[in-house]
Amino acid sequence: MAEINNTKSASSWKFPFRIKIENRVDNPPKWLSPTLSVGAIIIALLIGAIVIWMGGGNPWAAYSHIAKYSLGSVGVLSDTLVKAIPLMLVGLACSIAFRMKLWNIGAEGQFFLGAFGASLVVLLPILPEDAPKWLFIITMAFFGMLFGALWGFIPGLLKARYNVNEIISTLMMNYIAIEWNNYFIYAVWSERGFQMSRMFQRNAWLPRLSDLSTRWPFFSGLTTHFGLVFAVLAAIILWLILSKSKWGYEIRLIGDNPKAAEYAGISIKKNIVLVMMVSGALAGLAGMSEIGGVVHRLQGAISPGYGYTGIIIAWLAKLNPLAVILASILFGALILAGREVQPAGIPTLIQGMIMVTLIASDFFYRNRVTIIRRVED
Amino acid sequence: MDLLIILASGVATGTVLLYATVGEAFAERSGILNLGVEGMMLIGAMAAYKTAAATGNAWLGLLVAMLAAGLISQVHAFITITLQADQVISGLALNFLATGISLVLGEGLTSLRDVVPQLPKFTIPGLAQIPWLGRVFFDNQSILVYAGFLFIPLAWYYINRTRPGLHLRAVGEYPAAADTLGIHVYFLRYFYVFVGGTLAGLAGATISLSISPGWFGALTTAGQGWIAVGLVIFAQWNPIRAAFGAYTFGALRRLVLDIQAPVLIFGLANPFYSNLNYAFFLKMLPYIFTVVFLVIGSREANRKRIGSPAALGLPYIRGQRGL
């Protein structure tokens, strides 16, 4: 039981209140966690406003622009969802790894490798050019997940075999993945000297809402694509695995108490490799859906740091796969509309600020903080 | 001989990693893992360049860089030491925050090249005449490179042979015991996180005011902060091993850039000259080598039973059982 007296005491005059901090013994009320998260986001936006103002920007203009051009109409809301799709998948990738206290911060690289794997199907080619659309979708998703999983497997194996710190190794793999992709877009699949592959043929595109506009005119111009189905399905499956299955129980037990897991006969090493592969596969699927649903070719600038944002999303969602869906939409809005805001670093700044205040707010979840009137002594 | 020039610029590049790595070693020795090195370096590089551009004084830029990065490190210190949050996730958060701040405040600095003053470079007479080594270490290097040479033994001596260094190690190995001896665990942890921050800021300033002058957004550091975090493990928290790793990596980074220039290498055709696309694989090398270094480091640590500071990553809560 930690009790810290935080008030400054002067010899003659004493501050009439003091702050009492004690560990929570009981379960905190249900409303506390979401309230703290919302409060953390608000405080982050306030502090962010000060920094933007210091940098010579106009915080109010920046924030209202982001709100208006991300959620203000059906059209932009659809674009926000497009940004939210890869975020959901990488958010899930981080969530399952973090649940085991396995710090996979390589979702960015696994995303790039997933995009590479999906491109192989079209550009190598693995499927003939006129193969049916459904076959393309399944095959591209498979190869995207396969290459993402491979990129997760390497640091997973290094950690299980040689106890190599996965934070560093997954991060290094990000830089390697980007150079790997660069080689292929500059040297192998370069189209007429540009740093990008050729445009994929139509039957390798994921279907969009606007494809339905012939039957329902309401959908015309809406860009939300089939990747959303992947992402939501993945969230539900992951939620079932984590909270209902024996494997999910093992993952949570390793995360909370590795010693107990070991005594219970759970193989930690096997799970490290497995979870890294699943995590990588999810991030790889994100890369595939971005390639198949939005970009339709392999090129350099396919991610504004989705893999890193996934870390914050996982944390905001408290590693709950279903909450990842909501958190991703919020950050999708930020990334979509933040592109046009000056100065250019604002989305990164706000993301960082939100993460810092979120982690700080956790203190109020773990501890009961009360301000009490000082009793004369 | 070209190789000596590559090695000399490798020493200069490695100086960046040297400061960042030893700074992180200080923080980790006190028990606080700070993954925000990359972000703090960016803050340092941005603050140094911005101040130098505004005042025309590179030294003032250096000072502001160290203070700014030290200040931002205290966010991590507060969250992990006082609020007792997970150090990994807080370090990641610091990274995002610091990167974001440096991008916002660094807006418009990219176009300022050539008008911003740099830190002086000079040759040390006498020492520069030593065959081979003189050219590599003492010929027309930045003053921060020379400062690095002095810094390595000083940091080692401070950690291993002085009373404050003993306190530093005690706080990281067994904070409860240190506390009973009257050592201020919380204060020292805050202090060494600050030291780590200022050194990361110094590393950033070394880039933007001296080694490759300018501000290029997040590309200014290009992952060197993360390599530094990896090198700390390889270095086993020892400044001398850190220096070895840092200069090796510096040389490697330069080699990757410089190997494309000559037509012939040792009389053979240079494959990287004829096909520039191989450069992408060359650029992977520093990152691959970081992973290789980690494997070597952890195997060696296993064999010699050298561990990380025992309390690394654990919050210290006075009155609770455990470390």
XYZ file of C-alpha atoms in Angstrom:
700
model
C 0.000 0.000 0.000
C 1.703 3.173 -1.172
C 0.678 6.415 0.363
C 2.462 9.535 -0.769
C 1.986 12.906 0.783
C 2.392 15.288 -2.082
C 1.658 18.621 -0.472
C 4.343 21.134 0.182
C 4.502 21.864 3.856
C 5.656 25.205 5.105
C 6.392 25.648 8.757
C 3.846 28.363 9.485
C 1.107 27.827 6.904
C -0.124 24.561 5.574
C -1.992 24.027 2.352
C -5.520 23.103 3.453
C -5.837 20.116 1.123
C -3.681 17.140 0.459
C -3.641 14.465 -2.224
C -4.029 10.909 -1.086
C -2.953 8.122 -3.443
C -3.633 4.478 -2.729
C -3.636 1.315 -4.806
C -7.041 0.119 -5.854
C -7.952 -3.100 -4.109
C -11.456 -3.407 -5.528
C -12.328 -3.515 -9.222
C -12.617 0.009 -10.614
C -16.110 1.036 -11.777
C -17.026 0.167 -15.387
C -17.329 3.776 -16.531
C -13.870 4.741 -15.338
C -11.769 3.313 -18.170
C -13.663 4.927 -21.104
C -13.942 8.193 -19.183
C -10.193 8.266 -18.623
C -9.524 7.522 -22.308
C -11.796 10.339 -23.476
C -10.287 12.687 -20.899
C -6.798 11.719 -22.060
C -7.673 12.492 -25.676
C -9.094 15.899 -24.734
C -6.027 16.822 -22.699
C -3.788 15.627 -25.545
C -5.628 17.887 -27.991
C -5.254 20.840 -25.610
C -1.511 20.354 -25.142
C -1.155 19.691 -28.865
C -2.865 23.027 -29.555
C -0.221 24.820 -27.501
C 2.617 23.180 -29.444
C 0.963 23.948 -32.798
C 0.550 27.561 -31.720
C 4.220 27.690 -30.680
C 5.186 26.300 -34.090
C 3.370 29.189 -35.758
C 0.222 27.275 -36.735
C -3.403 27.922 -35.913
C -4.652 25.078 -33.686
C -8.354 25.869 -34.073
C -8.106 25.963 -37.859
C -6.154 22.706 -37.850
C -8.602 20.857 -35.612
C -11.756 22.090 -37.297
C -10.262 21.220 -40.685
C -9.541 17.674 -39.490
C -13.074 17.257 -38.101
C -14.763 18.669 -41.189
C -12.760 16.767 -43.782
C -12.937 13.392 -42.055
C -16.433 13.054 -40.626
C -18.336 15.972 -42.155
C -20.114 14.147 -45.010
C -20.839 10.633 -46.273
C -18.125 10.985 -48.915
C -15.319 11.888 -46.536
C -16.607 9.429 -43.938
C -16.167 6.731 -46.563
C -12.592 7.947 -47.141
C -12.016 7.870 -43.390
C -13.090 4.236 -43.344
C -10.621 3.542 -46.160
C -7.823 4.849 -43.920
C -9.269 2.948 -40.953
C -9.065 -0.455 -42.708
C -5.266 -0.882 -42.627
C -5.239 0.715 -39.160
C -7.688 -1.886 -37.845
C -5.583 -4.732 -39.160
C -2.277 -3.383 -37.834
C -4.022 -2.423 -34.578
C -5.122 -6.044 -34.245
C -1.617 -7.202 -35.132
C -0.193 -5.130 -32.279
C -3.001 -6.101 -29.885
C -2.409 -9.852 -30.020
C 1.359 -9.444 -29.669
C 1.112 -6.884 -26.859
C -1.375 -9.138 -25.035
C 1.537 -11.539 -24.614
C 3.852 -8.618 -23.742
C 5.593 -9.341 -27.040
C 6.562 -5.926 -28.360
C 6.126 -6.286 -32.087
C 6.730 -2.789 -33.390
C 7.467 -4.175 -36.824
C 3.927 -3.967 -38.168
C 5.146 -1.328 -40.608
C 7.622 -3.717 -42.217
C 5.163 -6.602 -42.146
C 2.685 -4.284 -43.889
C 5.214 -3.605 -46.669
C 5.986 -7.308 -47.057
C 2.262 -8.075 -47.188
C 1.917 -5.556 -49.986
C 4.892 -7.188 -51.705
C 3.384 -10.666 -51.369
C 0.054 -9.529 -52.791
C 1.864 -7.844 -55.686
C 3.722 -11.057 -56.490
C 0.380 -12.669 -57.359
C -0.229 -10.084 -60.080
C 3.278 -9.152 -61.201
C 5.271 -12.393 -61.040
C 2.567 -13.521 -62.032
C 1.266 -16.328 -59.861
C -2.226 -16.222 -61.377
C -2.999 -15.774 -65.079
C -4.060 -12.262 -65.965
C -7.683 -13.199 -66.634
C -8.289 -15.293 -63.524
C -11.604 -14.575 -61.791
C -11.776 -11.766 -59.255
C -12.641 -13.986 -56.267
C -9.598 -16.153 -56.952
C -7.396 -13.057 -57.089
C -8.746 -11.778 -53.770
C -8.196 -15.080 -51.979
C -4.742 -15.669 -53.456
C -3.561 -12.101 -52.819
C -4.818 -12.245 -49.231
C -3.039 -15.576 -48.755
C 0.273 -14.323 -50.102
C -0.009 -11.031 -48.220
C -0.501 -12.892 -44.963
C 2.212 -15.414 -45.818
C 4.877 -12.759 -46.386
C 3.756 -10.734 -43.364
C 3.936 -13.879 -41.255
C 7.410 -14.629 -42.610
C 8.552 -11.133 -41.616
C 7.168 -11.774 -38.133
C 8.632 -15.273 -37.986
C 12.251 -14.070 -38.248
C 12.271 -11.844 -35.117
C 10.037 -14.382 -33.352
C 12.515 -17.183 -33.971
C 15.456 -14.955 -32.998
C 13.746 -14.164 -29.706
C 12.780 -17.761 -28.974
C 16.177 -19.211 -29.936
C 18.672 -16.508 -29.011
C 16.684 -14.229 -26.719
C 17.153 -11.317 -29.150
C 15.208 -8.248 -28.038
C 12.204 -8.161 -30.352
C 11.703 -4.396 -30.048
C 14.972 -3.700 -31.839
C 14.837 -6.600 -34.262
C 11.273 -5.892 -35.449
C 12.152 -2.227 -35.877
C 15.265 -3.055 -37.901
C 13.122 -5.367 -40.043
C 10.967 -2.320 -40.905
C 13.891 -0.525 -42.508
C 14.978 -3.707 -44.277
C 11.442 -4.249 -45.634
C 11.283 -0.743 -47.090
C 14.627 -1.192 -48.892
C 13.455 -4.605 -50.120
C 10.341 -3.054 -51.643
C 12.403 -0.200 -53.060
C 14.594 -2.650 -54.923
C 11.575 -4.179 -56.629
C 9.866 -0.909 -57.541
C 13.092 0.694 -58.789
C 14.745 -2.255 -60.482
C 12.426 -5.171 -61.198
C 8.876 -3.957 -61.724
C 9.601 -0.326 -62.516
C 7.197 1.024 -65.080
C 8.910 3.271 -67.664
C 11.532 4.384 -65.124
C 9.021 5.500 -62.534
C 9.413 4.152 -59.034
C 6.267 2.073 -59.155
C 4.971 -1.099 -60.726
C 2.367 -1.137 -63.481
C -1.268 -0.672 -62.508
C -2.914 -4.004 -61.603
C -5.610 -5.192 -64.003
C -9.197 -4.640 -62.852
C -9.899 -8.180 -61.679
C -7.118 -7.868 -59.100
C -8.884 -4.897 -57.454
C -10.899 -5.342 -54.287
C -14.561 -4.418 -54.902
C -15.644 -0.970 -53.723
C -18.968 0.383 -52.533
C -19.129 2.528 -55.656
C -19.168 -0.695 -57.729
C -22.711 -1.155 -56.401
C -23.843 2.277 -57.561
C -25.528 0.897 -60.704
C -28.059 -0.803 -58.461
C -28.070 1.655 -55.541
C -27.152 5.188 -56.686
C -26.503 6.180 -53.055
C -23.133 4.384 -53.180
C -21.764 6.248 -56.182
C -18.308 7.667 -55.575
C -17.839 5.896 -52.235
C -14.329 4.461 -51.945
C -14.761 2.088 -49.001
C -13.536 -1.307 -50.189
C -13.807 -4.989 -49.386
C -10.861 -4.809 -47.001
C -13.321 -3.576 -44.384
C -14.874 -7.047 -44.366
C -11.431 -8.584 -43.780
C -10.733 -6.148 -40.966
C -14.028 -6.568 -39.119
C -13.949 -10.353 -39.543
C -10.378 -10.422 -38.255
C -11.406 -8.349 -35.237
C -14.261 -10.713 -34.373
C -12.137 -13.846 -34.855
C -9.313 -12.389 -32.784
C -11.755 -11.409 -30.051
C -13.115 -14.960 -29.997
C -9.610 -16.415 -29.883
C -8.378 -14.126 -27.131
C -11.380 -14.244 -24.840
C -12.979 -17.628 -25.534
C -10.324 -20.127 -26.618
C -7.715 -22.105 -24.731
C -4.970 -20.639 -26.909
C -6.159 -17.144 -26.086
C -6.027 -18.031 -22.419
C -2.441 -19.223 -22.848
C -1.488 -15.981 -24.573
C -3.031 -13.894 -21.818
C -1.439 -15.996 -19.096
C 2.030 -15.651 -20.669
C 1.483 -11.907 -20.860
C 0.318 -11.536 -17.272
C 2.491 -14.092 -15.552
C 5.088 -15.964 -17.622
C 6.303 -17.973 -14.604
C 2.823 -19.322 -13.927
C 2.434 -20.125 -17.622
C 5.659 -22.081 -17.583
C 4.599 -24.068 -14.503
C 1.303 -24.777 -16.254
C 3.275 -26.453 -19.023
C 2.655 -23.814 -21.685
C 5.492 -23.529 -24.191
C 6.465 -19.866 -24.170
C 8.950 -20.220 -27.036
C 6.434 -21.882 -29.317
C 3.900 -19.155 -28.568
C 6.429 -16.390 -29.201
C 6.995 -17.671 -32.730
C 3.298 -18.390 -33.340
C 2.023 -15.051 -32.069
C 4.681 -13.156 -34.011
C 3.555 -14.980 -37.143
C -0.139 -14.264 -36.554
C 0.707 -10.650 -35.777
C 2.773 -10.406 -38.945
C 0.055 -12.072 -40.999
C -2.506 -9.501 -39.825
C -0.185 -6.625 -40.694
C 0.544 -8.321 -44.014
C -3.172 -8.530 -44.723
C -3.325 -4.780 -44.068
C -0.668 -4.263 -46.735
C -2.540 -6.524 -49.145
C -5.850 -4.710 -48.636
C -4.176 -1.332 -49.147
C -2.576 -2.550 -52.390
C -5.703 -4.315 -53.638
C -8.248 -1.774 -52.470
C -6.604 1.638 -52.797
C -3.258 1.858 -54.583
C -3.644 -0.962 -57.177
C 0.099 -1.084 -57.754
C 3.286 -1.546 -55.762
C 4.994 1.744 -54.992
C 7.024 3.418 -52.267
C 4.589 5.685 -50.473
C 1.953 3.166 -49.468
C 1.973 3.858 -45.740
C 2.019 7.108 -43.750
C 3.298 5.071 -40.798
C 0.251 2.804 -40.383
C 2.347 0.224 -38.548
C 3.392 2.731 -35.900
C -0.093 4.178 -35.503
C -1.264 0.600 -34.899
C 0.719 0.608 -31.658
C -1.231 3.608 -30.350
C -4.539 2.183 -31.552
C -3.894 -1.088 -29.747
C -3.153 0.837 -26.578
C -6.166 3.137 -26.879
C -8.347 0.054 -27.383
C -6.819 -1.532 -24.268
C -5.824 -4.459 -26.527
C -9.503 -5.336 -27.027
C -9.987 -6.388 -30.693
C -13.522 -4.997 -30.912
C -12.488 -1.636 -29.479
C -9.707 -1.540 -32.094
C -12.415 -0.989 -34.735
C -13.592 2.235 -33.080
C -10.110 3.515 -32.280
C -9.037 2.925 -35.890
C -11.839 5.105 -37.238
C -10.711 7.930 -34.953
C -7.114 7.693 -36.153
C -8.236 7.145 -39.735
C -9.921 10.530 -39.516
C -6.765 12.093 -38.122
C -4.531 10.643 -40.845
C -6.962 11.397 -43.686
C -7.627 15.036 -42.892
C -4.279 15.654 -41.220
C -2.503 15.364 -44.574
C -3.629 18.820 -45.646
C -2.929 20.566 -42.352
C 0.146 22.756 -41.890
C 2.676 22.340 -40.300
C 3.023 18.805 -41.636
C 3.932 17.061 -38.387
C 0.601 17.699 -36.677
C -0.899 14.178 -37.048
C 2.270 12.586 -35.626
C 2.296 15.120 -32.815
C -1.320 14.478 -31.859
C -0.817 10.721 -32.008
C 2.170 10.969 -29.698
C 0.390 13.323 -27.367
C -2.643 11.020 -27.123
C -0.432 8.053 -26.339
C 1.429 9.917 -23.602
C -1.753 11.150 -21.902
C -3.331 7.686 -22.238
C -0.440 6.029 -20.455
C -0.416 8.731 -17.813
C -4.179 8.370 -17.288
C -3.671 4.687 -16.517
C -2.303 5.811 -13.170
C -5.798 6.865 -12.129
C -7.058 3.438 -13.131
C -4.545 1.612 -10.982
C -4.720 4.024 -8.057
C -7.447 5.775 -6.178
C -6.580 9.454 -5.997
C -8.531 11.645 -3.620
C -8.101 15.206 -2.503
C -8.957 15.489 1.141
C -9.115 18.389 3.549
C -6.127 18.471 5.822
C -7.035 17.806 9.398
C -5.334 20.196 11.834
C -2.635 18.388 13.676
C 44.176 5.889 -49.964
C 40.406 6.106 -50.113
C 39.827 3.589 -47.359
C 41.292 5.977 -44.789
C 38.874 8.703 -45.839
C 35.950 6.293 -45.482
C 37.166 5.246 -42.036
C 37.657 8.885 -41.004
C 34.131 9.810 -41.982
C 33.019 6.582 -40.318
C 34.500 7.828 -37.050
C 32.616 11.102 -37.505
C 29.333 9.308 -38.241
C 29.938 6.903 -35.370
C 30.255 9.810 -32.945
C 26.505 10.340 -33.286
C 25.836 6.745 -32.232
C 28.464 7.014 -29.499
C 26.705 9.825 -27.642
C 23.248 8.299 -28.069
C 24.395 4.831 -26.994
C 26.304 5.940 -23.909
C 23.407 8.232 -22.943
C 20.990 5.322 -23.128
C 23.468 3.191 -21.158
C 23.370 5.782 -18.342
C 19.552 5.707 -18.222
C 19.425 1.911 -18.342
C 22.103 1.566 -15.681
C 19.750 3.466 -13.370
C 16.983 0.992 -14.196
C 15.010 3.019 -16.723
C 14.709 1.723 -20.282
C 14.065 4.696 -22.553
C 13.068 3.679 -26.082
C 12.584 7.326 -27.068
C 16.199 7.840 -28.202
C 15.267 8.309 -31.852
C 12.701 10.977 -30.971
C 15.002 12.747 -28.529
C 17.736 12.824 -31.178
C 15.281 14.429 -33.585
C 14.392 17.041 -30.958
C 18.109 17.717 -30.487
C 18.831 17.947 -34.201
C 15.854 20.242 -34.766
C 16.510 22.469 -31.739
C 20.205 22.788 -32.544
C 19.585 23.715 -36.151
C 16.714 26.069 -35.397
C 18.652 27.895 -32.680
C 21.794 28.140 -34.786
C 19.756 29.499 -37.673
C 17.981 32.055 -35.499
C 20.976 33.291 -33.496
C 23.872 32.547 -35.824
C 25.607 30.792 -32.950
C 26.205 27.050 -33.329
C 27.362 26.658 -29.720
C 24.116 28.098 -28.439
C 22.350 25.617 -30.734
C 24.266 22.770 -29.119
C 23.278 23.939 -25.637
C 19.596 24.357 -26.516
C 19.577 20.926 -28.187
C 20.848 19.228 -25.030
C 18.427 21.091 -22.787
C 15.433 20.482 -25.061
C 16.097 16.754 -25.372
C 16.782 16.520 -21.644
C 13.510 18.278 -20.945
C 11.460 15.993 -23.196
C 13.078 12.946 -21.561
C 11.486 14.031 -18.286
C 8.067 13.181 -19.721
C 9.223 9.566 -19.814
C 10.806 9.905 -16.383
C 7.596 11.231 -14.848
C 5.420 8.537 -16.432
C 7.675 5.628 -15.533
C 9.149 6.723 -12.189
C 6.326 8.653 -10.540
C 3.327 7.149 -12.316
C 5.010 3.703 -12.487
C 3.772 2.928 -15.988
C 5.289 0.313 -18.315
C 8.637 1.574 -19.563
C 8.421 -0.006 -23.011
C 5.111 1.558 -23.935
C 6.022 4.907 -22.398
C 9.271 4.964 -24.362
C 7.397 4.283 -27.582
C 5.009 7.103 -26.706
C 7.891 9.487 -26.055
C 9.220 8.588 -29.471
C 5.975 9.527 -31.218
C 5.621 12.684 -29.159
C 9.181 13.884 -29.680
C 9.102 13.074 -33.399
C 5.843 14.981 -33.756
C 7.098 18.008 -31.845
C 10.314 18.148 -33.849
C 8.398 17.917 -37.142
C 5.981 20.686 -36.132
C 8.638 23.037 -34.732
C 11.066 22.157 -37.532
C 8.649 23.323 -40.222
C 10.456 25.427 -42.808
C 13.978 24.586 -41.620
C 14.693 22.304 -44.577
C 15.133 25.208 -46.976
C 17.700 27.032 -44.830
C 20.807 25.148 -45.966
C 24.168 26.938 -46.319
C 23.221 29.936 -44.166
C 23.306 28.091 -40.842
C 26.626 28.111 -38.951
C 28.331 24.810 -38.149
C 30.569 23.676 -35.325
C 34.292 24.022 -36.064
C 36.443 21.318 -37.636
C 40.200 21.227 -37.177
C 43.258 19.014 -37.403
C 45.242 18.204 -34.289
C 48.892 18.954 -35.106
C 51.293 16.157 -34.205
C 48.699 13.466 -33.670
C 47.510 13.821 -37.247
C 51.026 12.826 -38.406
C 50.718 9.327 -36.921
C 50.671 6.981 -39.912
C 47.222 5.579 -40.769
C 45.587 6.352 -37.410
C 46.275 10.069 -37.628
C 44.369 10.368 -40.881
C 41.453 8.389 -39.479
C 41.067 9.983 -36.066
C 42.745 13.400 -35.970
C 42.562 14.914 -39.453
C 39.986 17.668 -39.982
C 37.402 16.196 -37.629
C 34.589 18.044 -35.871
C 35.276 19.253 -32.362
C 32.468 16.937 -31.215
C 34.416 13.952 -32.557
C 37.397 14.892 -30.384
C 35.067 15.504 -27.453
C 33.808 11.963 -28.014
C 37.346 10.548 -27.634
C 37.613 12.200 -24.213
C 34.060 11.274 -23.284
C 34.524 7.478 -23.629
C 37.106 6.965 -20.843
C 35.444 9.599 -18.651
C 32.065 7.880 -18.869
C 33.660 4.498 -18.147
C 35.572 5.887 -15.186
C 32.484 7.637 -13.842
C 30.337 4.491 -13.939
C 32.907 2.023 -12.667
C 35.295 3.900 -10.421
C 33.497 6.788 -8.700
C 31.076 7.001 -5.812
C 28.220 8.585 -7.837
C 28.796 5.847 -10.423
C 28.447 3.239 -7.688
C 25.179 4.842 -6.626
C 24.022 4.793 -10.249
C 24.703 1.070 -10.526
C 23.127 0.361 -7.138
C 19.906 2.106 -8.130
C 19.694 -0.009 -11.260
C 20.637 -3.306 -9.646
C 18.923 -3.243 -6.282
C 16.971 -0.047 -5.641
C 15.480 -1.240 -2.341
C 18.938 -1.777 -0.868
C 20.140 1.534 -2.284
C 17.166 3.235 -0.681
C 17.953 1.840 2.777
C 21.473 3.261 2.413
C 20.018 6.717 1.947
C 20.506 6.936 -1.819
C 17.703 8.909 -3.460
C 16.406 6.295 -5.904
C 13.705 8.458 -7.499
C 15.923 11.512 -7.832
C 18.816 9.581 -9.343
C 16.532 7.865 -11.859
C 15.087 11.205 -12.950
C 18.606 12.579 -13.158
C 20.041 9.789 -15.322
C 17.046 9.798 -17.644
C 17.830 13.500 -18.033
C 21.499 12.710 -18.704
C 20.431 10.181 -21.332
C 18.180 12.822 -22.870
C 20.885 15.479 -23.039
C 23.296 13.013 -24.653
C 20.674 12.006 -27.216
C 20.182 15.721 -27.861
C 23.940 16.083 -28.259
C 23.873 13.191 -30.742
C 21.138 14.931 -32.710
C 23.027 18.219 -32.682
C 26.146 16.379 -33.865
C 24.204 15.411 -36.982
C 22.525 18.710 -37.764
C 25.403 21.052 -36.884
C 28.372 19.010 -37.982
C 28.275 15.539 -39.564
C 25.569 16.046 -42.178
C 24.383 19.608 -41.572
C 20.750 20.391 -42.130
C 17.260 19.374 -41.128
C 15.566 16.665 -43.182
C 12.613 15.808 -40.975
C 12.523 12.234 -39.700
C 15.223 11.293 -42.242
C 17.739 13.329 -40.246
C 18.296 10.390 -37.895
C 17.019 7.552 -40.147
C 16.738 4.995 -37.348
C 20.081 5.702 -35.677
C 18.338 6.160 -32.327
C 17.013 2.623 -32.561
C 20.407 1.290 -33.569
C 21.754 3.009 -30.445
C 19.195 1.197 -28.269
C 20.344 -2.056 -29.853
C 24.020 -1.188 -29.376
C 23.491 -0.670 -25.646
C 22.588 -4.340 -25.353
C 25.550 -5.363 -27.503
C 27.785 -3.072 -25.432
C 26.556 -4.664 -22.203
C 26.045 -1.175 -20.753
C 29.769 -0.459 -21.017
C 30.897 2.842 -22.629
C 34.092 1.347 -24.090
C 32.259 -1.478 -25.833
C 29.659 1.100 -26.877
C 32.382 3.161 -28.538
C 33.648 0.094 -30.397
C 30.127 -0.658 -31.643
C 29.387 2.958 -32.515
C 32.527 3.493 -34.613
C 32.030 0.135 -36.353
C 28.509 1.133 -37.294
C 29.629 4.590 -38.333
C 32.191 3.073 -40.697
C 29.556 0.682 -42.013
C 27.128 3.523 -42.742
C 29.814 5.427 -44.628
C 30.941 2.329 -46.500
C 27.392 1.822 -47.751
C 27.373 5.374 -49.121
C 30.929 5.469 -50.450
C 31.339 2.040 -52.003
C 29.330 3.054 -55.056
C 31.820 5.714 -56.109
C 34.978 3.846 -57.300
C 35.013 2.020 -60.635
C 37.470 -0.602 -59.388
C 37.846 -2.224 -55.973
C 41.194 -3.955 -55.394
C 41.620 -4.017 -59.161
C 38.278 -5.735 -59.773
C 35.197 -4.186 -61.353
C 32.946 -2.691 -58.674
C 29.526 -4.381 -58.948
C 27.878 -1.511 -57.089
C 29.210 0.978 -59.609
C 27.672 -0.684 -62.643
C 24.298 -1.486 -61.070
C 23.021 1.224 -58.760
C 20.020 -0.906 -57.820
C 22.208 -3.106 -55.625
C 22.460 -0.070 -53.380
C 19.127 -1.013 -51.829
C 20.688 -4.176 -50.441
C 23.688 -2.189 -49.238
C 21.374 0.154 -47.373
C 19.904 -2.811 -45.505
C 23.307 -3.691 -44.083
C 23.383 -1.422 -40.983
C 19.988 -2.755 -39.931
C 20.912 -6.384 -40.614
C 24.149 -5.919 -38.712
C 22.261 -4.473 -35.752
C 20.282 -7.711 -35.532
C 23.486 -9.746 -35.951
C 25.143 -7.706 -33.183
C 22.147 -8.421 -30.949
C 22.483 -12.161 -31.542
C 26.217 -12.029 -30.787
C 25.632 -9.846 -27.726
C 22.957 -12.042 -26.212
C 24.863 -15.270 -26.802
C 27.971 -13.780 -25.232
C 25.929 -12.468 -22.316
C 24.495 -15.953 -21.818
C 27.910 -17.534 -21.828
C 29.498 -15.060 -19.458
C 26.297 -14.716 -17.435
C 26.292 -10.954 -17.879
C 22.782 -9.692 -17.524
C 21.147 -6.360 -17.919
C 20.874 -4.198 -14.786
C 18.685 -6.358 -12.537
C 16.015 -3.733 -11.950
C 15.900 -2.570 -15.596
C 12.296 -1.999 -16.639
C 10.848 -2.385 -13.150
C 9.263 0.515 -11.292
C 10.526 1.070 -7.781
C 7.757 1.461 -5.240
C 8.993 2.259 -1.797
C 7.691 -0.171 0.809
C 6.787 -2.917 -1.634
C 8.433 -6.278 -1.674
C 10.728 -7.252 -4.499
C 13.570 -5.432 -6.133
